[in-house]
Coordinates of C-alpha atoms in Angstrom, one line a residue:
Chain A
M1 CA 28.5 96.2 142.1
S2 CA 29.7 98.9 144.6
K3 CA 32.8 100.7 143.8
D4 CA 34.7 99.2 146.7
A5 CA 33.6 95.6 145.4
R6 CA 35.2 96.5 142.0
L7 CA 38.7 97.4 143.3
P8 CA 38.9 95.9 146.9
S9 CA 42.9 96.5 147.1
W10 CA 43.1 100.1 146.0
R11 CA 42.9 102.4 149.0
P12 CA 40.2 105.4 148.9
G13 CA 41.7 108.6 147.4
T14 CA 42.1 110.6 144.3
T15 CA 43.7 107.6 142.4
R16 CA 40.9 105.2 143.1
D17 CA 38.4 107.9 142.3
A18 CA 39.9 108.5 138.9
L19 CA 39.6 104.9 138.3
T20 CA 36.1 104.5 139.3
T21 CA 34.9 107.7 137.5
F22 CA 36.4 106.4 134.5
L23 CA 34.8 102.9 135.0
D24 CA 31.4 104.8 135.3
E25 CA 31.8 107.2 132.6
V26 CA 33.1 104.6 129.9
Q27 CA 29.8 102.9 129.9
E28 CA 28.7 105.5 127.4
V29 CA 31.6 104.5 125.0
P30 CA 31.0 102.3 122.2
V31 CA 32.0 98.7 122.9
E32 CA 34.6 98.5 120.2
R33 CA 36.3 101.6 121.5
R34 CA 36.7 100.1 124.9
V35 CA 40.5 99.0 124.5
A36 CA 43.1 99.0 127.2
C37 CA 46.7 98.5 127.0
F38 CA 49.0 97.5 129.9
D39 CA 52.9 97.5 130.1
N40 CA 54.0 94.3 131.8
D41 CA 57.4 94.6 133.5
G42 CA 56.8 97.0 136.4
T43 CA 53.2 97.7 135.7
L44 CA 51.6 94.3 135.9
W45 CA 54.5 92.4 137.7
C46 CA 57.5 93.2 139.6
E47 CA 60.7 93.9 137.5
R48 CA 63.3 94.4 140.2
P49 CA 66.1 93.4 141.0
T50 CA 65.9 92.0 137.6
Y51 CA 63.4 91.4 134.7
V52 CA 61.9 87.8 134.9
Q53 CA 62.9 87.5 131.4
L54 CA 66.5 87.9 132.0
D55 CA 66.3 85.4 134.9
F56 CA 64.8 83.0 132.7
F57 CA 67.5 83.7 129.9
L58 CA 70.1 83.4 132.6
D59 CA 69.0 80.0 133.8
A60 CA 68.9 78.9 130.2
L61 CA 72.5 80.1 129.7
R62 CA 73.8 78.3 132.8
R63 CA 72.2 75.0 131.8
R64 CA 73.6 75.4 128.2
V65 CA 77.1 76.0 129.4
A66 CA 77.0 73.0 131.5
I67 CA 76.5 70.9 128.4
D68 CA 78.6 73.1 126.0
A69 CA 81.2 75.2 127.7
A70 CA 82.0 77.1 124.3
V71 CA 78.8 78.9 124.5
A72 CA 80.4 80.9 127.3
A73 CA 83.0 82.2 125.0
R74 CA 80.7 84.8 123.3
P75 CA 81.6 88.4 124.9
E76 CA 78.0 89.4 125.7
L77 CA 77.4 86.0 127.5
A78 CA 80.8 85.9 129.3
A79 CA 80.1 89.3 130.8
L80 CA 76.9 88.0 132.0
L81 CA 78.2 84.8 133.6
D82 CA 81.0 86.8 135.1
G83 CA 78.7 89.2 136.6
D84 CA 81.1 91.9 135.1
R85 CA 78.7 95.0 135.6
A86 CA 81.1 97.3 133.9
T87 CA 81.4 95.2 130.7
I88 CA 77.6 94.4 130.9
D89 CA 76.9 98.2 130.7
A90 CA 79.4 98.8 128.0
I91 CA 77.7 96.2 125.9
G92 CA 74.2 97.2 126.8
L93 CA 71.1 95.2 127.7
P94 CA 69.7 95.1 124.1
R95 CA 72.9 93.3 122.6
I96 CA 73.0 91.1 125.5
A97 CA 69.4 90.1 125.3
M98 CA 69.7 89.4 121.6
A99 CA 72.7 87.0 122.3
L100 CA 70.6 85.4 125.0
A101 CA 67.6 85.1 122.7
G102 CA 69.9 83.3 120.3
L103 CA 70.0 80.5 122.7
F104 CA 66.6 79.4 121.5
E105 CA 67.2 79.8 117.8
G106 CA 65.6 77.0 115.8
L107 CA 62.9 76.2 118.3
T108 CA 59.2 76.1 117.4
P109 CA 57.2 78.9 119.2
E110 CA 55.4 75.8 121.1
E111 CA 58.7 74.6 122.3
F112 CA 59.8 77.9 123.5
G113 CA 56.6 78.3 125.4
V114 CA 57.3 75.1 127.2
E115 CA 60.7 76.4 128.2
V116 CA 59.1 79.4 129.7
R117 CA 56.6 77.8 131.5
T118 CA 58.7 75.1 132.9
F119 CA 61.1 77.9 134.2
L120 CA 58.3 79.8 135.8
G121 CA 56.8 76.8 137.3
G122 CA 59.7 76.5 139.7
A123 CA 61.0 80.1 140.0
S124 CA 61.1 82.1 143.2
H125 CA 61.6 85.8 143.4
P126 CA 65.1 86.4 144.6
T127 CA 64.0 88.9 147.4
L128 CA 60.2 88.9 147.8
D129 CA 60.1 85.3 149.2
R130 CA 57.2 84.2 147.1
P131 CA 56.8 82.3 143.6
T132 CA 57.8 84.7 140.8
T133 CA 54.3 84.0 139.3
T134 CA 52.7 85.6 142.3
T135 CA 54.8 88.8 141.9
V136 CA 51.8 90.2 139.8
Y137 CA 50.1 93.2 141.3
Q138 CA 46.8 92.4 142.9
P139 CA 45.3 95.8 142.3
M140 CA 46.0 95.6 138.7
L141 CA 44.5 92.1 138.4
E142 CA 41.4 93.8 139.9
L143 CA 41.4 96.7 137.6
I144 CA 41.8 94.2 134.6
A145 CA 38.6 92.1 135.8
A146 CA 36.7 95.3 136.2
L147 CA 37.5 96.4 132.6
R148 CA 36.8 93.0 131.2
G149 CA 33.5 93.1 133.1
L150 CA 32.8 96.2 130.9
E151 CA 33.5 94.3 127.7
F152 CA 36.9 95.8 127.4
T153 CA 39.5 94.4 125.0
V154 CA 42.6 94.2 127.4
G155 CA 45.9 94.0 125.8
I156 CA 49.6 93.7 127.1
V157 CA 52.0 96.1 125.5
T158 CA 55.6 95.1 126.6
G159 CA 59.2 95.9 125.8
G160 CA 59.7 92.1 126.7
G161 CA 59.8 89.4 124.1
T162 CA 56.4 88.7 122.6
E163 CA 56.7 85.0 122.9
F164 CA 58.0 85.1 126.4
V165 CA 54.9 87.1 127.7
R166 CA 52.4 85.0 125.5
A167 CA 53.8 81.8 127.3
I168 CA 52.3 83.2 130.4
S169 CA 49.7 85.9 129.6
N170 CA 46.8 83.8 129.6
D171 CA 47.5 81.9 132.9
L172 CA 48.7 85.2 134.8
Y173 CA 46.2 87.8 133.2
G174 CA 43.7 86.0 131.1
V175 CA 45.1 87.7 128.0
P176 CA 45.3 85.7 124.8
A177 CA 48.3 85.4 122.5
E178 CA 47.0 87.9 119.9
L179 CA 46.6 90.7 122.5
V180 CA 50.3 90.5 123.5
V181 CA 52.2 93.2 121.5
G182 CA 55.9 92.8 122.5
T183 CA 59.4 92.9 121.0
P184 CA 59.2 90.5 118.0
I185 CA 61.7 87.9 117.3
A186 CA 62.0 86.8 113.6
Y187 CA 60.4 83.7 112.5
H188 CA 61.8 81.5 109.7
L189 CA 59.5 79.0 107.6
T190 CA 61.2 75.4 107.2
R191 CA 59.9 72.2 105.9
G192 CA 59.8 69.2 108.2
G193 CA 60.6 65.7 107.1
D194 CA 57.1 65.2 105.8
G195 CA 57.4 68.4 103.9
A196 CA 54.9 70.2 106.0
P197 CA 55.7 73.9 106.9
E198 CA 57.2 74.7 110.5
V199 CA 57.8 78.1 112.1
R200 CA 61.2 78.4 113.7
R201 CA 62.7 81.1 115.9
G202 CA 65.5 83.1 114.2
A203 CA 68.3 85.0 116.2
D204 CA 67.2 88.5 115.0
L205 CA 64.5 91.0 115.7
V206 CA 61.7 92.2 113.3
G207 CA 62.3 95.9 113.6
V208 CA 63.2 97.6 116.9
P209 CA 62.6 96.7 120.6
N210 CA 58.8 97.6 121.5
E211 CA 59.6 100.8 123.6
G212 CA 58.7 104.2 123.0
S213 CA 57.0 105.2 119.6
A214 CA 57.2 101.7 118.5
K215 CA 54.6 100.9 121.1
I216 CA 52.2 103.3 119.2
T217 CA 52.9 101.9 115.8
N218 CA 52.9 98.2 116.9
I219 CA 49.5 98.6 118.7
Q220 CA 48.1 100.1 115.6
S221 CA 49.6 97.2 113.4
Q222 CA 48.7 94.4 115.6
L223 CA 45.5 95.5 117.7
G224 CA 44.1 98.0 115.1
R225 CA 42.5 100.1 117.6
R226 CA 43.7 103.2 119.8
P227 CA 43.5 102.4 123.7
I228 CA 41.2 104.8 125.7
L229 CA 43.2 103.4 128.8
A230 CA 46.8 102.9 129.1
A231 CA 49.1 102.0 132.0
G232 CA 52.9 102.1 132.2
N233 CA 55.7 102.9 134.6
S234 CA 58.8 104.0 132.5
S235 CA 59.9 106.2 129.9
G236 CA 59.5 103.4 127.4
D237 CA 55.6 103.8 127.9
R238 CA 55.7 107.6 127.4
E239 CA 54.4 107.7 123.9
M240 CA 51.8 105.0 124.3
L241 CA 50.4 106.9 127.4
E242 CA 50.4 110.3 125.4
W243 CA 48.5 108.5 122.6
T244 CA 45.7 107.2 124.8
G245 CA 42.3 108.7 124.5
G246 CA 42.1 111.4 122.0
G247 CA 38.8 113.1 121.0
A248 CA 36.0 113.8 123.4
M249 CA 35.6 110.3 125.1
P250 CA 36.6 109.4 128.6
S251 CA 40.3 108.2 128.8
L252 CA 42.8 107.4 131.5
A253 CA 46.7 107.4 131.4
L254 CA 48.1 105.5 134.4
L255 CA 51.8 105.8 135.6
V256 CA 52.7 103.4 138.3
D257 CA 55.3 105.0 140.8
H258 CA 57.4 102.4 142.4
D259 CA 57.8 104.4 145.7
D260 CA 57.5 101.5 148.2
A261 CA 60.8 100.1 149.3
E262 CA 59.1 98.4 152.3
R263 CA 56.7 96.0 150.4
E264 CA 58.3 96.3 146.8
H265 CA 61.0 98.5 145.5
A266 CA 61.7 102.2 145.3
Y267 CA 63.0 103.5 141.9
T268 CA 62.2 105.4 138.8
G269 CA 61.2 103.7 135.6
R270 CA 63.5 104.2 132.8
A271 CA 63.6 102.3 129.4
E272 CA 67.0 100.7 128.9
T273 CA 67.0 101.4 125.3
L274 CA 65.7 105.1 125.2
G275 CA 67.5 107.0 127.8
E276 CA 65.3 109.6 129.5
P277 CA 65.1 113.1 127.8
E278 CA 62.4 114.1 130.5
P279 CA 61.9 112.3 133.6
I280 CA 58.5 110.4 133.3
G281 CA 57.1 111.6 136.5
E282 CA 57.6 115.1 135.3
V283 CA 55.8 114.1 132.0
A284 CA 53.0 112.7 134.2
A285 CA 52.5 116.0 136.1
R286 CA 52.6 118.2 132.9
L287 CA 50.3 116.2 131.0
G288 CA 47.9 115.4 133.9
W289 CA 48.3 111.5 133.9
T290 CA 46.9 109.6 137.0
V291 CA 49.9 108.7 139.2
V292 CA 49.5 105.2 140.9
S293 CA 51.6 105.4 144.1
I294 CA 52.3 101.8 145.3
A295 CA 53.0 103.2 148.8
R296 CA 49.8 105.2 149.2
D297 CA 47.2 103.6 146.7
W298 CA 47.5 99.8 147.2
A299 CA 46.3 98.4 150.4
T300 CA 47.7 95.1 149.0
V301 CA 50.5 94.6 146.6
F302 CA 50.6 91.0 145.8
P303 CA 48.1 88.3 145.8
D304 CA 48.0 85.7 148.7
P305 CA 50.1 82.9 147.1
S306 CA 48.2 80.2 149.0
A307 CA 44.8 81.3 147.4
P308 CA 43.9 78.8 144.5
D309 CA 43.8 81.3 141.8
A310 CA 46.6 83.7 142.9
T311 CA 48.2 83.4 139.6
R312 CA 45.0 83.6 137.5
R313 CA 42.8 86.4 136.6
A314 CA 41.5 88.2 139.6
Chain B
M1 CA 21.6 71.7 118.6
S2 CA 21.1 69.4 115.8
K3 CA 23.8 69.2 112.9
D4 CA 21.3 70.7 110.6
A5 CA 20.7 73.6 112.7
R6 CA 24.2 74.5 112.9
L7 CA 24.7 74.6 109.1
P8 CA 21.4 75.1 107.5
S9 CA 22.8 76.4 104.1
W10 CA 25.2 73.5 103.7
R11 CA 23.8 70.6 101.6
P12 CA 24.3 67.1 103.0
G13 CA 27.4 65.3 101.9
T14 CA 30.9 64.6 102.4
T15 CA 31.9 68.0 102.8
R16 CA 29.2 68.9 105.5
D17 CA 30.0 65.6 107.2
A18 CA 33.7 66.6 107.3
L19 CA 32.5 70.0 109.1
T20 CA 30.2 68.3 111.4
T21 CA 32.7 65.6 112.4
F22 CA 35.2 68.4 113.1
L23 CA 32.7 70.5 115.1
D24 CA 32.0 67.3 117.2
E25 CA 35.5 66.3 117.8
V26 CA 37.0 69.7 118.5
Q27 CA 35.1 69.8 121.8
E28 CA 38.1 67.5 123.2
V29 CA 40.5 70.0 122.2
P30 CA 41.5 72.8 124.8
V31 CA 40.0 76.2 124.3
E32 CA 43.1 78.0 123.6
R33 CA 44.0 75.8 120.8
R34 CA 40.7 76.4 119.0
V35 CA 41.8 78.9 116.6
A36 CA 40.3 79.2 112.9
C37 CA 41.7 81.5 110.2
F38 CA 39.9 82.4 107.1
D39 CA 41.1 84.1 103.9
N40 CA 38.7 86.8 102.8
D41 CA 38.4 87.4 99.2
G42 CA 36.8 84.4 97.5
T43 CA 36.6 82.4 100.9
L44 CA 34.2 84.7 102.8
W45 CA 33.0 87.1 100.1
C46 CA 32.8 87.5 96.3
E47 CA 36.0 88.5 94.7
R48 CA 34.9 88.5 91.0
P49 CA 34.8 90.2 88.5
T50 CA 37.3 92.4 90.7
Y51 CA 38.4 92.5 94.3
V52 CA 36.1 94.8 96.2
Q53 CA 39.2 96.8 97.6
L54 CA 40.2 97.6 94.0
D55 CA 36.6 98.9 93.4
F56 CA 37.1 101.1 96.5
F57 CA 40.5 102.4 95.3
L58 CA 39.2 102.9 91.7
D59 CA 36.4 104.9 93.1
A60 CA 38.7 107.0 95.2
L61 CA 41.1 107.6 92.2
R62 CA 38.3 108.8 90.0
R63 CA 37.1 111.2 92.8
R64 CA 40.5 112.5 93.3
V65 CA 41.3 112.9 89.5
A66 CA 38.1 115.0 89.4
I67 CA 39.6 117.4 91.8
D68 CA 43.3 117.1 90.6
A69 CA 43.8 116.0 87.1
A70 CA 47.6 115.7 87.7
V71 CA 47.0 112.5 90.0
A72 CA 46.2 110.7 86.6
A73 CA 49.7 111.1 85.2
R74 CA 51.3 108.4 87.2
P75 CA 51.8 105.4 84.8
E76 CA 50.2 102.9 87.1
L77 CA 47.0 105.2 87.7
A78 CA 46.9 106.2 84.1
A79 CA 46.7 102.6 82.9
L80 CA 44.0 101.7 85.5
L81 CA 41.9 104.8 84.3
D82 CA 42.3 103.9 80.6
G83 CA 41.4 100.3 81.2
D84 CA 44.5 99.5 79.4
R85 CA 44.6 95.7 80.1
A86 CA 48.1 95.1 78.5
T87 CA 49.8 98.0 80.4
I88 CA 48.1 96.7 83.6
D89 CA 49.2 93.3 83.4
A90 CA 52.8 94.5 82.5
I91 CA 52.9 96.7 85.6
G92 CA 51.3 94.0 88.0
L93 CA 48.7 94.4 90.3
P94 CA 50.9 94.7 93.4
R95 CA 52.7 97.8 91.9
I96 CA 49.2 99.4 91.0
A97 CA 47.8 98.6 94.3
M98 CA 50.6 100.4 96.1
A99 CA 50.0 103.5 93.8
L100 CA 46.4 103.4 94.7
A101 CA 47.2 103.0 98.5
G102 CA 49.4 106.1 98.3
L103 CA 46.1 108.0 97.5
F104 CA 45.4 107.6 101.3
E105 CA 48.9 108.6 102.6
G106 CA 48.8 110.9 105.7
L107 CA 45.3 109.9 106.7
T108 CA 44.8 108.4 110.4
P109 CA 43.6 104.8 110.5
E110 CA 40.3 106.1 111.5
E111 CA 39.9 108.4 108.8
F112 CA 40.6 105.7 106.3
G113 CA 38.0 103.5 108.1
V114 CA 35.4 106.2 107.5
E115 CA 36.3 106.3 103.8
V116 CA 35.8 102.4 103.4
R117 CA 32.8 102.3 105.2
T118 CA 31.4 105.2 103.3
F119 CA 32.3 103.6 100.0
L120 CA 30.8 100.3 101.0
G121 CA 27.5 101.9 102.5
G122 CA 26.7 102.7 98.8
A123 CA 28.3 99.9 96.7
S124 CA 26.5 97.6 94.6
H125 CA 28.1 94.3 93.0
P126 CA 28.6 94.9 89.3
T127 CA 26.8 91.8 88.2
L128 CA 25.2 90.0 91.1
D129 CA 22.5 92.8 91.5
R130 CA 22.9 93.2 95.3
P131 CA 24.7 95.4 97.9
T132 CA 28.3 94.7 98.0
T133 CA 28.4 94.0 101.6
T134 CA 25.8 91.1 100.9
T135 CA 28.1 89.3 98.8
V136 CA 29.5 87.5 101.8
Y137 CA 28.9 83.7 101.7
Q138 CA 25.9 82.8 103.9
P139 CA 27.5 79.1 104.6
M140 CA 30.7 80.5 105.8
L141 CA 28.8 83.0 108.2
E142 CA 27.0 79.9 109.6
L143 CA 30.4 78.1 109.9
I144 CA 31.9 81.0 111.7
A145 CA 28.9 81.2 114.1
A146 CA 29.1 77.6 114.8
L147 CA 33.0 77.9 115.7
R148 CA 32.3 81.0 117.9
G149 CA 29.7 78.9 119.7
L150 CA 32.6 76.5 120.5
E151 CA 34.6 79.2 121.9
F152 CA 36.9 79.4 118.8
T153 CA 39.0 82.4 118.1
V154 CA 38.2 83.2 114.6
G155 CA 40.7 85.4 112.6
I156 CA 40.8 86.8 109.0
V157 CA 44.2 86.1 107.1
T158 CA 43.9 88.2 103.9
G159 CA 46.2 89.4 101.1
G160 CA 44.1 92.5 101.1
G161 CA 45.1 95.6 103.2
T162 CA 44.7 95.0 106.8
E163 CA 43.1 98.3 107.5
F164 CA 40.6 97.8 104.6
V165 CA 39.5 94.7 106.1
R166 CA 39.5 95.8 109.6
A167 CA 37.0 98.7 108.6
I168 CA 34.4 96.1 107.8
S169 CA 35.4 92.8 109.7
N170 CA 33.3 93.5 112.7
D171 CA 30.1 94.4 110.8
L172 CA 30.5 91.6 108.3
Y173 CA 31.8 88.8 110.4
G174 CA 32.0 89.9 113.9
V175 CA 35.7 89.7 113.7
P176 CA 37.6 92.5 115.8
A177 CA 40.5 94.4 114.3
E178 CA 43.1 92.4 116.3
L179 CA 42.0 89.3 114.6
V180 CA 42.4 90.7 111.0
V181 CA 45.9 89.7 109.6
G182 CA 46.5 91.4 106.2
T183 CA 49.0 93.3 104.0
P184 CA 50.2 96.0 106.5
I185 CA 50.8 99.4 105.3
A186 CA 53.6 101.5 107.2
Y187 CA 52.5 103.8 109.8
H188 CA 54.4 106.9 110.6
L189 CA 54.2 108.8 113.8
T190 CA 53.7 112.7 113.7
R191 CA 53.0 115.3 116.3
G192 CA 49.8 117.3 116.0
G193 CA 49.5 121.0 117.0
D194 CA 48.9 120.2 120.5
G195 CA 52.2 118.1 120.7
A196 CA 50.3 114.8 120.9
P197 CA 51.4 111.9 118.9
E198 CA 49.2 110.8 115.8
V199 CA 49.6 107.8 113.6
R200 CA 49.2 108.3 109.9
R201 CA 49.3 106.0 106.9
G202 CA 52.6 105.9 105.0
A203 CA 52.8 104.9 101.2
D204 CA 54.7 101.6 101.6
L205 CA 54.2 98.3 102.9
V206 CA 55.7 96.7 106.0
G207 CA 57.4 93.6 104.5
V208 CA 55.7 91.8 101.7
P209 CA 52.1 91.1 100.7
N210 CA 50.3 89.0 102.9
E211 CA 50.4 85.8 100.7
G212 CA 51.9 82.3 100.7
S213 CA 54.5 81.7 103.3
A214 CA 53.9 85.3 104.7
K215 CA 50.5 84.2 105.9
I216 CA 52.2 81.6 108.2
T217 CA 54.7 83.9 109.8
N218 CA 52.2 86.7 110.2
I219 CA 49.7 84.5 111.9
Q220 CA 52.4 83.5 114.4
S221 CA 53.5 87.2 114.8
Q222 CA 50.3 88.8 115.2
L223 CA 47.8 85.9 116.5
G224 CA 50.6 83.7 118.2
R225 CA 48.7 80.7 117.7
R226 CA 48.7 77.9 114.9
P227 CA 45.0 77.5 113.4
I228 CA 43.4 74.0 113.5
L229 CA 41.0 75.1 110.9
A230 CA 41.8 77.2 107.9
A231 CA 39.9 78.1 104.9
G232 CA 41.2 79.5 101.6
N233 CA 40.4 79.5 97.8
S234 CA 43.8 80.3 96.0
S235 CA 47.5 79.5 95.8
G236 CA 48.0 82.5 98.2
D237 CA 46.5 80.2 100.9
R238 CA 48.4 77.0 100.1
E239 CA 51.0 77.4 103.0
M240 CA 48.5 78.5 105.6
L241 CA 46.3 75.5 104.6
E242 CA 49.3 73.0 104.8
W243 CA 50.3 74.6 108.2
T244 CA 46.9 73.9 109.7
G245 CA 46.6 71.4 112.6
G246 CA 49.6 69.6 113.1
G247 CA 50.1 67.0 115.9
A248 CA 47.4 64.5 117.0
M249 CA 44.3 66.8 117.5
P250 CA 41.5 67.3 115.0
S251 CA 42.0 69.8 112.1
L252 CA 40.4 70.9 108.9
A253 CA 42.0 72.5 105.7
L254 CA 39.1 73.9 103.5
L255 CA 39.4 74.9 99.9
V256 CA 36.6 76.7 98.3
D257 CA 36.2 75.6 94.7
H258 CA 34.5 78.4 92.7
D259 CA 32.5 76.0 90.2
D260 CA 29.2 77.8 90.1
A261 CA 28.9 80.1 87.0
E262 CA 25.2 80.2 87.5
R263 CA 24.9 81.7 91.2
E264 CA 28.4 83.2 91.4
H265 CA 31.6 82.7 89.2
A266 CA 33.5 79.6 87.9
Y267 CA 37.3 80.3 88.0
T268 CA 40.6 78.7 89.6
G269 CA 42.0 80.7 92.6
R270 CA 45.6 82.0 92.1
A271 CA 47.4 84.6 93.9
E272 CA 48.4 87.6 92.0
T273 CA 51.8 87.7 93.6
L274 CA 52.7 84.1 93.5
G275 CA 52.1 82.4 90.2
E276 CA 50.9 78.9 90.6
P277 CA 53.8 76.2 90.7
E278 CA 51.3 73.6 91.2
P279 CA 47.4 74.1 90.7
I280 CA 45.8 74.4 94.0
G281 CA 43.2 71.9 93.3
E282 CA 45.9 69.3 92.9
V283 CA 47.6 70.2 96.1
A284 CA 44.2 69.7 97.7
A285 CA 43.7 66.2 96.4
R286 CA 47.4 65.4 97.1
L287 CA 47.1 66.5 100.9
G288 CA 43.6 65.5 101.5
W289 CA 42.1 68.8 102.1
T290 CA 38.3 69.3 102.2
V291 CA 37.3 70.7 98.9
V292 CA 34.1 73.0 99.2
S293 CA 32.1 73.0 95.9
I294 CA 29.9 76.2 95.8
A295 CA 27.7 74.4 93.2
R296 CA 27.3 71.1 95.1
D297 CA 27.7 71.9 98.8
W298 CA 26.0 75.3 99.3
A299 CA 22.2 75.2 99.2
T300 CA 22.2 79.1 99.5
V301 CA 25.4 81.2 98.4
F302 CA 24.5 84.7 99.8
P303 CA 22.4 85.9 102.6
D304 CA 18.7 87.5 102.0
P305 CA 19.6 91.2 101.4
S306 CA 16.2 92.1 103.0
A307 CA 17.1 90.4 106.3
P308 CA 17.9 92.8 109.1
D309 CA 21.3 91.1 110.0
A310 CA 22.3 90.2 106.3
T311 CA 25.6 91.8 106.6
R312 CA 26.2 90.9 110.2
R313 CA 27.3 87.8 112.1
A314 CA 25.1 84.9 111.2

């Protein structure tokens, strides 16, 4: 397979050269060490103007309020429904996200997955004029396919809810549930009418959101292997990118730079829960990460929505 | 492939019939629902007279004491070194296991894995006169191979330490690290001399030992999918076996009955941390699980240690 055939949506240049060099060199690495971890929002699909998970939660909230107006009395949810930006900022996204997650308390993971897939089956992106499921980045799908062709284990390591991403990870990226490491909701065991155990969603997290240092310890706990390739776009990915590789083998840390206001968005990635002690672009320059410029490096940003497998593994 | 070719070490009878019927019927189940979870100690390999992990810890303890006699002063470890059964029982295996795990505090997971593999590279079973790595059950290796041939995702769900089992799961069973769900040690993030993050073992658990109800919630959190086949041998596997399947699709709950004092051991499985409110054999009869009698159902118990792949995937 020629280099161009592996990554057709990547423009020639230093970034694509770094990828193809890695793909060539990694064939000397033992297969069990071929692990790649990708952030999701802003790395594998569009996260602007709002996170897709927030759109999903908001849709669920509006439908719930239509049935039970009392739900709207909770301050976190009232601020959101009013679009009251100042109050939303004062409360903070993590607390609001937990209030929204509470709307699904008591569902089984399977029931929650159906809710997610039903929403995404009909959702369109608010500005990009395409189905939300086709706001995945075509060049990243190609990179994942190339890695998988080299027997890589490809995981998603996201600040989003684990179950939310699991509901779509196989269809969008070919990534099975066990390779999705996200912010974990607590599960509670109940007994059904027949006495059989059932798992149901709680309203609280296990630990902290999966951002920053937590991404490292959660990769170790859940996946058990350190990645030699990691990709991210925000300060929440910093530690994961710093941890990538290690030792003498080839490794690659990729930082997606959203610099294309024309075709996508132009902004600097920042984790909502972490602040930004050092701008992530400066960390990348200091540590020699490979920066992926959407404007410069990607010939195509999104898949053709009319292609039959536009929302499936490249 | 004929039924006999799939499971050559299983004797004809109702147990093998239950397995082959399941293997036939499951081909109608969507691939993403084909998930199987196996307990390890007493289900995939021999756990008597002592857990292999305990042998490993004891070996490490003796080597440590030879260098630093003060280590032996800790009551949990002194009781163990003295073989003081009454004190060991009074302290309890969970507390002793934590004291032993503390011997490895500060190691990276990779360093710990090397310790495990070095020990097992030279360990012999105390009574079975064979290398410890060949005390895996040949019929179970064949079942795993048959499931994998049907595109099953095969996980190990163990009360043992996650990192201990991960160190050997690929070599013994072809199971990668992310599909090992065990009792998790805490990890701590440190910064090396070059400022790069490092993961190091703590001396405490995250949550509770992976037994009983914890097996269910940990499968959901880490693997994200409910098994349609589960296999265990003790009260610590009860909830996992009860949870298996659900809905209208084929499912199988297997309970290994250690009833072969001649070729292995004869005993009733009981989780050290849970007690036994109802004997597990009675639960199996009441709920219609498939009981695997080692004496009756297995023509061969262990692989031929002289075979080149005796300790690898069947």
